[in-house]
XYZ file of C-alpha atoms in Angstrom:
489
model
C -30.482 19.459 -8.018
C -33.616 18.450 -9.755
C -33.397 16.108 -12.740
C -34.842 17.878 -15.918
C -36.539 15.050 -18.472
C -34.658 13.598 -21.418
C -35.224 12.782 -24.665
C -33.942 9.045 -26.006
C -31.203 11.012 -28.157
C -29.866 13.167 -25.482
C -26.482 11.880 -23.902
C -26.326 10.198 -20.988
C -27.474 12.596 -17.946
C -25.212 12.276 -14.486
C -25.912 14.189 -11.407
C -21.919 14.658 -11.292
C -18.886 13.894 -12.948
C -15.590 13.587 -11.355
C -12.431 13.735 -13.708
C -9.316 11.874 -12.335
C -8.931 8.785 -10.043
C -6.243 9.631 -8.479
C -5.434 10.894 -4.485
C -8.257 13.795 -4.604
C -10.786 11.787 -7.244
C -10.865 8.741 -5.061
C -11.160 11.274 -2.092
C -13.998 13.280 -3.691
C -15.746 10.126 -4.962
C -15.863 8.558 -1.515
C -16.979 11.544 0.092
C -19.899 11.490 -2.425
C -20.862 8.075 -1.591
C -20.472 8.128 2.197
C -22.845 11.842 2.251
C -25.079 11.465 -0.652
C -26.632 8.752 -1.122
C -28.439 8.219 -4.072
C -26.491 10.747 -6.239
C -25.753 9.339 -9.232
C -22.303 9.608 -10.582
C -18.918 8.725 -12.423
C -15.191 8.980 -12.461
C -13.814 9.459 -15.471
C -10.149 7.935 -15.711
C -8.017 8.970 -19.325
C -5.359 6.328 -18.710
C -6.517 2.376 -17.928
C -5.796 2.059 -14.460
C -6.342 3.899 -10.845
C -4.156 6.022 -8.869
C -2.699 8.695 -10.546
C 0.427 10.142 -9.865
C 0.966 6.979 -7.774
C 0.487 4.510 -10.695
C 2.244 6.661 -13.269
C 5.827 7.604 -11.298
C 7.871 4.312 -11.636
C 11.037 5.661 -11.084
C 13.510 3.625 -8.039
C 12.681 5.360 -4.855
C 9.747 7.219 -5.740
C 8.004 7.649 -1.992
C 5.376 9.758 -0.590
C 6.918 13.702 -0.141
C 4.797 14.443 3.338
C 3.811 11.556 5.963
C 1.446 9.472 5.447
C -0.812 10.129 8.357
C -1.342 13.594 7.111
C -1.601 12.152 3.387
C -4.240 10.069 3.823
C -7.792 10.334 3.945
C -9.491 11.613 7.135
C -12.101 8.947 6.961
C -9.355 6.019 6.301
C -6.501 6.937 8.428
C -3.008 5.065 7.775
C -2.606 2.734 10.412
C 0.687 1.377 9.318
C 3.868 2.325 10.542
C 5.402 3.656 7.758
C 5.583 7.078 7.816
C 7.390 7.591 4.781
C 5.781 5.248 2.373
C 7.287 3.824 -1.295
C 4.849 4.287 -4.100
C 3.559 0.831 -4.135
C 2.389 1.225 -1.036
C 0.652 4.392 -1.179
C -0.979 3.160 -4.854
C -2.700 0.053 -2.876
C -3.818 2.347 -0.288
C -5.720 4.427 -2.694
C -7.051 1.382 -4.863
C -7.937 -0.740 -1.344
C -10.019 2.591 -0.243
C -11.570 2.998 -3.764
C -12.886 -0.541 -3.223
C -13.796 -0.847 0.306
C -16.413 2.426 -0.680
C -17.651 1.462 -3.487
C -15.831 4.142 -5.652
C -14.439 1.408 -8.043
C -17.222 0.274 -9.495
C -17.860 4.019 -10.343
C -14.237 4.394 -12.301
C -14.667 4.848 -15.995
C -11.172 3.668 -17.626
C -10.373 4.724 -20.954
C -12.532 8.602 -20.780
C -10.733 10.793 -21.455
C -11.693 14.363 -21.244
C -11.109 16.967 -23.949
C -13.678 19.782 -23.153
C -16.933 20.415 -21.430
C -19.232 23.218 -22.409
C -22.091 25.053 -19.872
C -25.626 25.294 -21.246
C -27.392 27.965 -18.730
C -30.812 28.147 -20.494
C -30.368 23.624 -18.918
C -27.868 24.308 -16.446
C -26.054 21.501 -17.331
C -22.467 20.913 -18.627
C -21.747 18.607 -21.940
C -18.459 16.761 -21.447
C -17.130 15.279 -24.210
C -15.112 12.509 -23.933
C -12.451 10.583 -26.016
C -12.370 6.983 -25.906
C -10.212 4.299 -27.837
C -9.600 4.168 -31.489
C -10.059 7.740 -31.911
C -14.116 7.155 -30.371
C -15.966 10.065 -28.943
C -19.015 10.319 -27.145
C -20.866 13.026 -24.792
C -22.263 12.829 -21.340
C -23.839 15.364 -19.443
C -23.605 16.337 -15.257
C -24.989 18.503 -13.377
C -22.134 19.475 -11.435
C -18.530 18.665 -12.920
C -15.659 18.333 -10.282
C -11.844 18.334 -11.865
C -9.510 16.335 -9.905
C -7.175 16.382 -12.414
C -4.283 17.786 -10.103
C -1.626 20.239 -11.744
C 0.794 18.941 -13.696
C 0.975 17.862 -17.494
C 1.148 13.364 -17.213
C 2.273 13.332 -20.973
C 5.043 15.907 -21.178
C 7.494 16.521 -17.866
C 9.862 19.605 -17.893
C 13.246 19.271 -19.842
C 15.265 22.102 -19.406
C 17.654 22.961 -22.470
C 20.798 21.074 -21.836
C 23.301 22.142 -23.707
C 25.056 19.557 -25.874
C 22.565 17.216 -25.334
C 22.430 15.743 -29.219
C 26.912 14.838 -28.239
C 25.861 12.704 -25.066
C 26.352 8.403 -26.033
C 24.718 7.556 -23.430
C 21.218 7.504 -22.163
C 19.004 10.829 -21.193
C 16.139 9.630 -18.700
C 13.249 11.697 -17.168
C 12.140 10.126 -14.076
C 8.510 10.973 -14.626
C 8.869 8.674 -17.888
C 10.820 5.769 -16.338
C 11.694 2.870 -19.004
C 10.840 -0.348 -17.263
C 13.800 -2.085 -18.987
C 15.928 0.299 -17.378
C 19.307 -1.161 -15.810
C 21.771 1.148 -14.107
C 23.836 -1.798 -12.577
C 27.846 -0.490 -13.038
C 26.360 2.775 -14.496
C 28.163 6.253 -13.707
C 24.687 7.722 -13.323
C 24.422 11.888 -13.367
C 20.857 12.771 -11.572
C 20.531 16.743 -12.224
C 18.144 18.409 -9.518
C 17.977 19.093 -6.139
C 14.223 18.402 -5.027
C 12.172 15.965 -3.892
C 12.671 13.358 -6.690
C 16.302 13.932 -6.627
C 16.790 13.576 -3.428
C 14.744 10.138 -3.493
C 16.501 8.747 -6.886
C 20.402 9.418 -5.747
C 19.902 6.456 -2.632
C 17.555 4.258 -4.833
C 20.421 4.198 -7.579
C 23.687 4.495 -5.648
C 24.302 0.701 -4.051
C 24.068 -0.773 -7.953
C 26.189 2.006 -10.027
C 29.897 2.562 -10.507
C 28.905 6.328 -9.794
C 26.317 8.710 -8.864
C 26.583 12.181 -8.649
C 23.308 14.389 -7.645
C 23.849 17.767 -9.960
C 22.298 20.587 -8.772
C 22.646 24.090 -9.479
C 21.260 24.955 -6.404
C 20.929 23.673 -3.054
C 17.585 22.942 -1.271
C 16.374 22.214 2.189
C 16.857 18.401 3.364
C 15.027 17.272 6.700
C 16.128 13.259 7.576
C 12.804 11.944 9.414
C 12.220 8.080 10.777
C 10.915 6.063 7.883
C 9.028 4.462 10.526
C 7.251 5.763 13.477
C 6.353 4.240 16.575
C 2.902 5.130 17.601
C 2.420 7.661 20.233
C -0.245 5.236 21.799
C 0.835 1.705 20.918
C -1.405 -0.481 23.799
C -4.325 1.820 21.566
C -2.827 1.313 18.247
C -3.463 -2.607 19.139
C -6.685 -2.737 19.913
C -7.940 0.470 17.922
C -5.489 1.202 14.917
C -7.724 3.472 13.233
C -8.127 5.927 16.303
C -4.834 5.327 16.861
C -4.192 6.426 13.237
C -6.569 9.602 13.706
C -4.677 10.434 16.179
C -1.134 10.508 14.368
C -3.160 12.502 11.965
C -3.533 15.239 14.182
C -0.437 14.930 15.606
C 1.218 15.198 12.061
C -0.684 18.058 11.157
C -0.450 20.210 13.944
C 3.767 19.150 14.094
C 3.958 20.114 10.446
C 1.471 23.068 10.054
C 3.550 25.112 13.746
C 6.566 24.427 11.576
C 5.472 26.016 8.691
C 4.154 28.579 10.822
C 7.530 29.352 12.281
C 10.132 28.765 9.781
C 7.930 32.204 8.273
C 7.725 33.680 11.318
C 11.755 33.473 12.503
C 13.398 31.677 9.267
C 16.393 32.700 10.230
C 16.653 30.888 13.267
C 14.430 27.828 11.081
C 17.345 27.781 8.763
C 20.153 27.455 11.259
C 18.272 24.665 13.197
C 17.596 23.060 9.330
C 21.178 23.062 8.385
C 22.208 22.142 12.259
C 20.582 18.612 11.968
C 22.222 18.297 8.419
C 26.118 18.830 9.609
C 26.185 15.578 11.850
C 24.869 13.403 9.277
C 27.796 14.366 6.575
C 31.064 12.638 6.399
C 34.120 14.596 8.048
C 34.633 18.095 6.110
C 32.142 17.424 3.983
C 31.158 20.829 2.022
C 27.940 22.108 3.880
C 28.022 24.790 0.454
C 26.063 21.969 -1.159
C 23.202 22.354 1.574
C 22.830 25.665 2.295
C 20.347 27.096 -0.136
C 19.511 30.760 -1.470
C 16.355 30.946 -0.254
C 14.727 30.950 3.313
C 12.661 27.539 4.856
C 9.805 26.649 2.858
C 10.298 29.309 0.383
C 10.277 26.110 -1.376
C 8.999 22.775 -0.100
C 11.371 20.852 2.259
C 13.077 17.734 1.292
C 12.614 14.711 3.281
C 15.146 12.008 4.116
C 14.032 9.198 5.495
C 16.214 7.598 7.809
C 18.975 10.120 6.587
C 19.446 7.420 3.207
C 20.918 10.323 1.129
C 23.470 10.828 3.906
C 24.537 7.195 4.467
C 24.965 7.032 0.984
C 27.583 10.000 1.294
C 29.796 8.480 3.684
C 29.682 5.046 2.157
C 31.566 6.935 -0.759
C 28.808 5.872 -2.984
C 27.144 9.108 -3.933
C 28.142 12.600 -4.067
C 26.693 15.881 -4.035
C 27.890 18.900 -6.766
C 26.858 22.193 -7.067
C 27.054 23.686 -10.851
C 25.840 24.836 -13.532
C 25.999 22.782 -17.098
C 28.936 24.360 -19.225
C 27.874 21.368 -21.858
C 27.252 17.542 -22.460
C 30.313 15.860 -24.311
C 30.136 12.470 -25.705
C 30.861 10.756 -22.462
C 29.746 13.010 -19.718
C 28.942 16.650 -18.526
C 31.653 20.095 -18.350
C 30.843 22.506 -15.740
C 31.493 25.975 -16.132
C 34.217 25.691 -13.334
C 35.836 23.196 -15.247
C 35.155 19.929 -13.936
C 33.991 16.580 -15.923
C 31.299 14.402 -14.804
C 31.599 11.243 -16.475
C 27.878 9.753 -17.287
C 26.665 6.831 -19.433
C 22.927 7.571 -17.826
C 21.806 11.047 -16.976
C 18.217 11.397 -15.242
C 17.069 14.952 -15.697
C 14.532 15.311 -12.072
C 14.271 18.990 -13.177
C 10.667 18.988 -12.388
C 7.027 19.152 -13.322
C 5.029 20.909 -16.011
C 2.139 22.876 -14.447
C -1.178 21.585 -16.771
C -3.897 23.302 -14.787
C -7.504 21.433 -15.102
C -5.680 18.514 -16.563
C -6.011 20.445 -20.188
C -10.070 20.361 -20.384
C -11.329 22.774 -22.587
C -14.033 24.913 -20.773
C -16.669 27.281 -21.973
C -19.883 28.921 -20.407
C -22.717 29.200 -23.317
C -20.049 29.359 -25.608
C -17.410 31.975 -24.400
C -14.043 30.048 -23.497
C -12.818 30.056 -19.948
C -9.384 31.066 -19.000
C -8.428 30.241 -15.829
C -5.966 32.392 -15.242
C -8.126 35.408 -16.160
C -9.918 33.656 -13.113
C -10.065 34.278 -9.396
C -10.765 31.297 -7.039
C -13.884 31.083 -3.903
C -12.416 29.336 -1.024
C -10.005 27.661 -3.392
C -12.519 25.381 -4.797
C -14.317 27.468 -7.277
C -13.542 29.798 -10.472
C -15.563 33.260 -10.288
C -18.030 33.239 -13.149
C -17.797 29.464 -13.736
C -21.289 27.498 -13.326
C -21.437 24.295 -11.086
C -17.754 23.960 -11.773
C -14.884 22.426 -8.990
C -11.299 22.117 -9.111
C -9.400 20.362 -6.553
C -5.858 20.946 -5.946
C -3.727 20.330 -2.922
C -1.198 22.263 -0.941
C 2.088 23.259 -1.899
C 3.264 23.806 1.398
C 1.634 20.637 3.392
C 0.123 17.266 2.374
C -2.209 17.503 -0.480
C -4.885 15.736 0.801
C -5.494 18.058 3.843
C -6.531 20.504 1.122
C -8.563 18.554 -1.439
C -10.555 17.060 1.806
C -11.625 20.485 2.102
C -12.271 21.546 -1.233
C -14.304 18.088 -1.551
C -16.231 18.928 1.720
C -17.402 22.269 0.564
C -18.501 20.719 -2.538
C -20.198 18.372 -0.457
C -22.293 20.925 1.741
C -23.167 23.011 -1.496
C -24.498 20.023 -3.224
C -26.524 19.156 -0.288
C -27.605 22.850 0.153
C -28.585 22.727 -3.695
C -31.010 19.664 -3.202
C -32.564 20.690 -0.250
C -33.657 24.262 -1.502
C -33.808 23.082 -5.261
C -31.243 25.451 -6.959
C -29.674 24.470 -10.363
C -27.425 26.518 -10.455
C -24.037 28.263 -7.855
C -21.905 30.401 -9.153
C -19.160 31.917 -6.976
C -18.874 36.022 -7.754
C -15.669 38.364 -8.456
C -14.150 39.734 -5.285
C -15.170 43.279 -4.459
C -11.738 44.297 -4.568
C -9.438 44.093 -7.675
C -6.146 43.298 -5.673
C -5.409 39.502 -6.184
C -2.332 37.596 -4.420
C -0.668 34.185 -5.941
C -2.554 31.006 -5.736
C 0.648 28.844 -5.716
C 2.703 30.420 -2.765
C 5.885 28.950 -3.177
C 9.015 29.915 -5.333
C 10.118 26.462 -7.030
C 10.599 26.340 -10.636
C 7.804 24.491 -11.998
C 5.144 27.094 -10.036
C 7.077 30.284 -11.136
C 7.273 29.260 -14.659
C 3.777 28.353 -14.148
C 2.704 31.862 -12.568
C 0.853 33.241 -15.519
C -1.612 30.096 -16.258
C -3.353 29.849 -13.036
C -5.683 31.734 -11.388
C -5.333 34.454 -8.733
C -6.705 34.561 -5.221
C -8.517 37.716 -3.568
C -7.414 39.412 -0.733
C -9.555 37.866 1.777
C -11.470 35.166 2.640
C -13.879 33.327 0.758
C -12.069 34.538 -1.718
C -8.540 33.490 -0.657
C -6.907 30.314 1.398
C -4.138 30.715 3.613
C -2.123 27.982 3.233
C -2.453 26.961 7.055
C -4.584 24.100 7.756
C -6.074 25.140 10.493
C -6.937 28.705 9.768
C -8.569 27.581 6.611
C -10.470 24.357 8.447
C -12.027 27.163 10.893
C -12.736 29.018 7.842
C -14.480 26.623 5.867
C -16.380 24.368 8.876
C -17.824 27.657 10.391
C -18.566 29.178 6.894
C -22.071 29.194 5.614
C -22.848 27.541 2.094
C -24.948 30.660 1.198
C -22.312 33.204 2.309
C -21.025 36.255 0.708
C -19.596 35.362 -2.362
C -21.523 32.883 -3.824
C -25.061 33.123 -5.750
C -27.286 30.482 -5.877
C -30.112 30.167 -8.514
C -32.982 27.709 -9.080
C-alpha cells in the first residue's frame, strides 16, 4: 500500500491500526511483525494494561474454556502441562508472547476508540481516539483491523431478578469482581449453568457455609485432566515446542471429530455425555440437573477439570438446583416450586453482552455502517466496507484457531496489496440473497444478540463452517484475488 505525502497538520499516518490487545490483537500484531517487515503500525489498547478478557475477568476460578494447546498461538505453542489453565496463567502467556515479538513496544495504553471514518477519494480511514481527561486526537491507517472481540467490557448481562431491591445481602456479577470480596462462611447463590458457573461453584465452595449453583436449565458438563501428560514425553524434553505443536494438532483434530459427531449422531453424543457424568455424582444423586433441553453443542460444552464440580458434590459442599426465580426476599431466593435458598452473596454468571466491533462507530465517506445490515467474506471482512477487518473467534472451538485465520488472510491480502500497489480491497455482496447465522450456537447471550451482527452467505468465501479444518483448506488453498473480493489501486 503506497504511502500518499502529508502535510505537517495532517494526523499521524499508520500503515495499520489494530484495536484491542487482547488473545486475537496480540495474535494479529505478531503475525504482522513476523511477515511484514517494515510495516508500520500500532495497537491501540482503551483500558491501561494488556490481555483482555484475561486481565479483566478476576473472578475465583476463572480458567481457560477450551485447552490450551488449541488456545494458543500456532507460532508459540503451550508447552506446559496444563491443559486447563487459570487466568493468570493464560494472561502471562499472552503478555510473555507480546514481548518476546516485539508487539509490546507497539501497545498504545490509554486509546481508546470511538469511531473511524473512510475517506475513498485518500483511501484512508480517520480513527479518532479518546485519551485521558476527556483528550481526543486523530490518527490515520491504511488498513484498520478490530480485534475488539464480542462482548460489551463495561456492562455484563443482568437479567431482571425479581425482588432484587428486598435482597440484604450482596448482588455480584462475576465479570465485575470486587477485589475486596470475601465469601469466607458465606451461603453463596451462583445463578447459571455455563462455563463461568460451572468454574465459580468449586472456586467458592471449600470457604462458604453454602453454595448452591441455580440454574434454570441444565447444560452439558465434560470432566477432562487438568493436566496432560504429553503424548511424546522423551520429545517434549528435548523439543517442547514440537512437542507442543504436536498436542496442537492432536487437540484440534480430538475436538473438531467431536464436534463433528455429536451433529452428526447427537443422540448417541448425548448418552455417552451424560454416561461419563453418572459415575462422578454421589449415590442417587438427581441426573435431572444434568440432562439439558438441547442436543451436544447446541450450546458450548462445559469443562470440568479434574471433575472439581463433582468432588465438590459429594463432599456435601455444593449443590446443584434446577428453578426458576419466584423472587428475592430479604435473606435469600423463593422458587416457584416453593423452596428457599438462603443467600447473603448472590453472583449472577448469567452471561455476556454481545458489543460487536467493540462499539466503534464506522462510516464509509460519510454514510454509517451497520453491521448487521452486513454480510461477512471468509469471516474476516464486511461486504461494502473499505480496508476494514474484524476478528472474532469460534463459538464452537478455541478462539484462536479462528482469529489465526482471519489474521492470516489479512496477512496475504496486505502482502498482495504491496506487491501489485492497490489502495484499496473491498469484499462484494454475495450473488445470492439467502444469508445463514454468523453465531451458530443457541446460548443466551448469541440469541439475544441475533439481530446486531452480521449474516453469512450461503457459500464459501462468503460463509465459514465452523470446522477447522474445512475452513483451513478453504482459506490456505484460496486465492487473495478470488471471487468475491475487488481490489483497486
Amino acid at each position: 500500500m503506497p504511502e500518499t505525502s502529508r502535510s505537517a497538520t495532517d494526523p499521524e499516518h499508520l500503515d495499520v491500526l489494530v484495536v484491542g490487545a487482547g488473545l486475537s490483537g496480540i495474535g494479529t500484531a505478531c503475525h504482522l511483525e513476523r511477515s511484514l517487515p517494515g510495516l508500520s503500525y500500532a495497537v491501540l489498547e482503551s483500558r491501561e494494561v494488556s490481555g483482555g478478557t484475561w486481565d479483566l475477568f478476576r473472578y475465583p476460578g476463572v480458567r481457560s474454556d477450551s485447552d490450551m494447546f488449541s488456545l494458543s498461538y500456532s507460532f508459540r505453542p503451550w508447552t506446559s502441562p496444563e491443559a486447563i489453565a487459570d487466568g493468570a496463567s493464560v494472561l502471562q502467556y499472552l503478555r510473555d508472547t507480546a514481548q518476546e515479538y516485539g508487539v509490546e513496544a507497539r501497545i498504545r495504553y490509554g486509546h481508546e476508540v470511538v469511531s473511524a471514518s473512510w475517506a475513498g477519494e485518500r483511501a484512508r480511514w480517520s480513527v479518532r481516539i479518546r485519551l485521558g481527561a476527556g483528550a481526543e486526537r486523530v490518527i490515520s491507517c491504511s488498513y484498520l483491523i478490530l480485534c475488539t472481540g464480542y462482548y460489551d467490557y463495561q456492562d455484563p448481562y443482568r437479567p431482571p431478578l425479581p425482588g432484587q431491591e428486598r435482597f440484604t445481602g450482596r448482588l455480584v456479577h462475576p465479570q465485575l469482581w470486587p477485589e475486596d470480596l470475601d465469601w469466607a462462611g458465606e451461603d453463596v447463590v451462583v445463578i447459571g449453568s455455563g462455563a463461568t458457573a460451572v468454574s465459580l461453584v468449586p472456586a467458592l465452595a471449600p470457604a462458604a457455609r453454602s453454595t448452591v449453583m441455580l440454574q434454570r436449565s441444565p447444560s452439558y458438563l465434560i470432566s477432562l485432566p487438568q493436566r496432560h501428560s504429553f503424548s511424546l514425553p522423551r520429545l517434549a524434553r528435548f523439543s517442547p515446542r514440537l512437542a507442543g505443536r504436536l498436542e496442537r494438532l492432536r487437540a484440534v483434530s480430538v475436538t473438531t471429530t467431536f464436534w463433528h459427531l455429536c451433529r452428526l449422531a447427537s443422540s448417541l453424543a448425548a448418552r455417552w455425555l451424560l454416561g461419563r457424568v453418572r459415575p462422578l455424582l454421589p449415590d442417587d444423586y438427581p441426573m435431572e440437573h444434568f440432562r439439558p433441553r438441547y442436543n451436544p453443542w447446541d450450546q458450548r460444552l462445559c469443562v470440568v477439570p479434574d471433575a472439581d464440580l463433582f468432588t465438590a458434590l459429594r463432599a456435601g459442599d455444593a449443590e446443584v438446583v434446577t428453578g426458576e426465580i419466584e423472587t428475592f426476599t430479604e435473606n435469600g431466593i423463593r422458587l416457584t416450586n416453593g423452596r428457599l435458598l438462603p443467600a447473603t452473596l448472590v453472583v449472577t454468571a448469567t452471561g455476556l453482552r454481545v458489543r460487536l466491533l467493540g462499539g466503534v462507530a464506522l462510516d464509509v465517506d460519510g454514510t454509517p455502517v451497520d453491521p448487521a445490515e452486513k454480510v461477512t467474506y471468509k469471516g474476516t471482512l464486511l461486504t461494502d466496507v473499505p480496508n476494514l477487518a474484524f476478528l472474532i473467534g469460534y463459538d464452537n472451538a478455541s478462539w484462536t484457531l479462528k482469529t489465526e485465520l482471519s489474521a492470516r488472510f489479512v496477512v496475504r491480502m496486505l502482502k498482495h496489496m504491496r506487491r501489485h500497489g492497490y489502495r484499496t480491497a473491498v469484499a462484494q455482496p454475495p450473488p445470492s440473497a439467502e444469508r445463514v447465522p454468523l453465531l451458530t450456537l443457541t446460548s443466551g447471550y448469541l440469541t439475544r444478540a441475533a439481530q446486531l451482527v452480521p449474516s453469512q452467505g450461503r457459500r464459501w468465501p462468503w460463509r465459514l463452517y465452523s470446522s477447522y479444518g474445512v475452513d483451513a483448506l478453504l482459506q490456505r488453498f484460496s486465492r487473495v484475488d478470488a471471487e468475491g473480493i475487488e481490489f483497486t489501486r
